[in-house]
Coordinates of C-alpha atoms and ligand atoms in Angstrom, one line a residue:
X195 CA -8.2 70.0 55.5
X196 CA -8.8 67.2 57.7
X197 CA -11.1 64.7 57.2
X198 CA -14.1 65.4 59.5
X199 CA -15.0 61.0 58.9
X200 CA -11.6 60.4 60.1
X201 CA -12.1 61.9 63.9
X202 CA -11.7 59.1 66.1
X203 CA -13.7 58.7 69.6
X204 CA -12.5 56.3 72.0
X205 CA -15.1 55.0 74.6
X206 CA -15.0 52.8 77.9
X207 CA -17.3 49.9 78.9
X208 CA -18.6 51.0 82.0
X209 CA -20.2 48.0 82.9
X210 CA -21.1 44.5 81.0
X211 CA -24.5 43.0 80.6
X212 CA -25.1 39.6 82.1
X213 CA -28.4 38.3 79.5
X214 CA -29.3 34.6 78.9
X215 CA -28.5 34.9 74.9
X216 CA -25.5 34.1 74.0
X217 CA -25.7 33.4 69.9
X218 CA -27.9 36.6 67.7
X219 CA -30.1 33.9 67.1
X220 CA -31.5 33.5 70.7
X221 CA -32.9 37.2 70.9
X222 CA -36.5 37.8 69.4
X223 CA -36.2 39.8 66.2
X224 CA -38.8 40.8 63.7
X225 CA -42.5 42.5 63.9
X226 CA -44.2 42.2 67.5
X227 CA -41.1 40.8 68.9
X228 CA -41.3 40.7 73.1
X229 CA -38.4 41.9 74.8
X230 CA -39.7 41.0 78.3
X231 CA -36.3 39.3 79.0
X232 CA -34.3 39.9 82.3
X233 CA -30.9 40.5 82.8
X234 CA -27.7 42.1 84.5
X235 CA -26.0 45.7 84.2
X236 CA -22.9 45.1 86.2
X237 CA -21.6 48.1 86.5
X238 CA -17.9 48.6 87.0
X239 CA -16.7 49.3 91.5
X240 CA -15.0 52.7 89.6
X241 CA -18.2 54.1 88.5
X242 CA -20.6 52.6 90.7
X243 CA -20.8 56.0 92.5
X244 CA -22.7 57.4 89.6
X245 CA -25.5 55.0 90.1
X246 CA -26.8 57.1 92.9
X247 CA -30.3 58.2 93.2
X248 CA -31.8 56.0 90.2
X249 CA -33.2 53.7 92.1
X250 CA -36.2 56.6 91.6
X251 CA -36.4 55.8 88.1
X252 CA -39.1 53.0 86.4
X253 CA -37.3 52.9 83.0
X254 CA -33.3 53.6 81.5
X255 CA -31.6 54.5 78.4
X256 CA -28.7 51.9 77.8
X257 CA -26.2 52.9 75.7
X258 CA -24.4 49.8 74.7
X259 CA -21.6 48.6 71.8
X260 CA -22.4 46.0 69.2
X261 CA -19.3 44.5 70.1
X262 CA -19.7 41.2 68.3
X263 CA -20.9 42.7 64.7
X264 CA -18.2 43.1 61.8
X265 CA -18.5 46.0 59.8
X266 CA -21.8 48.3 58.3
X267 CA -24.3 48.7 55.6
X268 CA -25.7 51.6 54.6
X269 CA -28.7 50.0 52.9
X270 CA -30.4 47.0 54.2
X271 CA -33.1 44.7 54.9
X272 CA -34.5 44.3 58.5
X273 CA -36.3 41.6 60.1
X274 CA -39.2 43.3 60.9
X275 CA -39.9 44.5 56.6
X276 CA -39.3 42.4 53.6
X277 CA -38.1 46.0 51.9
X278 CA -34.5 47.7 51.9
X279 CA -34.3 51.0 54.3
X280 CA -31.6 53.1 55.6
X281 CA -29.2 52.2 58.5
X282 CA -30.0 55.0 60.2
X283 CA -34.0 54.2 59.8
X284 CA -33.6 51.0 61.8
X285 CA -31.6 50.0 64.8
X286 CA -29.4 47.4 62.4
X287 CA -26.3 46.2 64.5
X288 CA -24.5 46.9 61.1
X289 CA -24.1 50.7 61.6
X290 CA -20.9 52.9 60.9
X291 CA -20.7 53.5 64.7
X292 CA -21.6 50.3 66.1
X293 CA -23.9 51.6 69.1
X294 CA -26.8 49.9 70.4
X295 CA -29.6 51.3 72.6
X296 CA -32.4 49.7 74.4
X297 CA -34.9 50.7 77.0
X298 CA -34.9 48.5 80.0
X299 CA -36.9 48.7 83.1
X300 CA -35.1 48.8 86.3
X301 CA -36.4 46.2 88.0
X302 CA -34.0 47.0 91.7
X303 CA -30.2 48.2 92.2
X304 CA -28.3 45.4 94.0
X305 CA -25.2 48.0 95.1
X306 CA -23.5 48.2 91.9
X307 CA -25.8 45.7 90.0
X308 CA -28.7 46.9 88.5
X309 CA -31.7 43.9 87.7
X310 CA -33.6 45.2 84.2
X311 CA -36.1 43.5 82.2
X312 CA -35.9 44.4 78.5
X313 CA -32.8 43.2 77.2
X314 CA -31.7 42.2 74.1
X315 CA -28.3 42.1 74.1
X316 CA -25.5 39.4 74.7
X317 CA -24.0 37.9 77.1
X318 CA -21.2 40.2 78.0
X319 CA -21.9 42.9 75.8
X320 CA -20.4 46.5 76.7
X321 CA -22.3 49.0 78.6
X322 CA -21.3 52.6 77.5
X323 CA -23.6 54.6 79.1
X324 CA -27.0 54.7 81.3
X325 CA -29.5 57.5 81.8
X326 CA -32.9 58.1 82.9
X327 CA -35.6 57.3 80.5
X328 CA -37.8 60.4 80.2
X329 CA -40.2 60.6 77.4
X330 CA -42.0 64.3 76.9
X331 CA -43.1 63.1 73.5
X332 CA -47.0 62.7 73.1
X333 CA -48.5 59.3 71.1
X334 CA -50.1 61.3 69.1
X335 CA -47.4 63.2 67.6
X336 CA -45.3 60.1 67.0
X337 CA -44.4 59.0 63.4
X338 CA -43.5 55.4 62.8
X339 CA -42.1 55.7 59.5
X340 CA -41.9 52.6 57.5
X341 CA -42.4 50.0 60.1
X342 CA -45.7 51.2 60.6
X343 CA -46.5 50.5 57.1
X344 CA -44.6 47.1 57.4
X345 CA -47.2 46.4 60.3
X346 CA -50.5 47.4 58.2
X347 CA -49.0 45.2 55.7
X348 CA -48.7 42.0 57.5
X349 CA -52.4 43.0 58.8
X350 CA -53.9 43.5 56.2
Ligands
LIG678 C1 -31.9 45.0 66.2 S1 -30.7 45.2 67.4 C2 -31.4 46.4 68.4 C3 -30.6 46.8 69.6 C4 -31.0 48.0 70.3 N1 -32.3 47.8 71.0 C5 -31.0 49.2 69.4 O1 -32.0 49.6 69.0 O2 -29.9 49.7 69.2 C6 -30.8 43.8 68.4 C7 -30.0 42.7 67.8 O3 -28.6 43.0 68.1 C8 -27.9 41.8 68.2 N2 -26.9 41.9 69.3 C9 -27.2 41.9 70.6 N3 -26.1 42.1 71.3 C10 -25.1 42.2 70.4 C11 -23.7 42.4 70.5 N4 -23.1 42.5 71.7 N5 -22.9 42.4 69.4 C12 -23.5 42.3 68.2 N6 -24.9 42.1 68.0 C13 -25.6 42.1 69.1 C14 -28.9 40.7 68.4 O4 -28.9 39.9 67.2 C15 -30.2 41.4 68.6 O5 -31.3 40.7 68.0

């Protein structure tokens, strides 16, 4: 019997994102952090074509690749909580599949140059994937696990 952790995926950048950080240390981290930060999604001439139509949309997925983080932790300590949680409770760039994604609004499409404000990733950072943003999710029925504890904390 195979494996099942073993089974390998291999992904192409589709694009790279032109931001103004270029060290972790530049992008806001921690609770209440802004990202109102504009930036680039240069998307590659062989998959411009599937940029069509989402000029239409206010706000994108980006599905991006942690390129510059070495290895994972399961457990760990994020900025935004002085307590230890779960990779997969938090959007650590440590993870076992190093996949980042942020929501960016799409500011205009420049042919295959998209303008965004939202970013928080690197200069020249990988872009994997894009999609529309589409939330069907009301407020009300939204959890925030343990950062919204962190947050009544540092209120309170
Ligand atoms: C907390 S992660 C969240 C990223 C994304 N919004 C998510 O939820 O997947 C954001 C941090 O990733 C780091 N980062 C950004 N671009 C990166 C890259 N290309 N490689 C490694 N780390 C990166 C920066 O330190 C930034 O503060």
């Amino acid at each position: 019997m195979t494996d099942q952790s073993e089974h390998v995926l291999a992904l192409r950048p589709i694009g790279f994102v032109s931001s103004p950080y270029q060290s972790t240390a530049e992008v806001p981290k921690g609770l209440g952090a802004k990202h109102g930060t504009e930036g680039i999604l240069n998307i590659l001439p062989q998959f411009a074509e599937g940029l069509a139509d989402i000029e239409g949309f206010s706000h994108l997925f980006v599905i991006w690749a942690f390129d510059r983080s070495k290895g994972f932790e399961l457990l760990g300590i994020p900025p935004s909580d002085n307590r230890q949680h779960g990779v997969f409770a938090t959007r650590s760039p440590r993870r076992p599949n190093p996949l980042g994604l942020t929501v960016v609004e799409l500011l205009r499409r420049e042919g295959a140059l998209l303008r965004v404000r939202g970013i928080d990733m690197l200069d020249g950072t990988p872009i994997l994937d894009i999609k529309p943003y589409l939330s069907s999710i009301p407020e009300q029925t939204l959890r925030r696990g343990w950062l919204a504890e962190a947050e009544a904390r540092q209120k309170g």
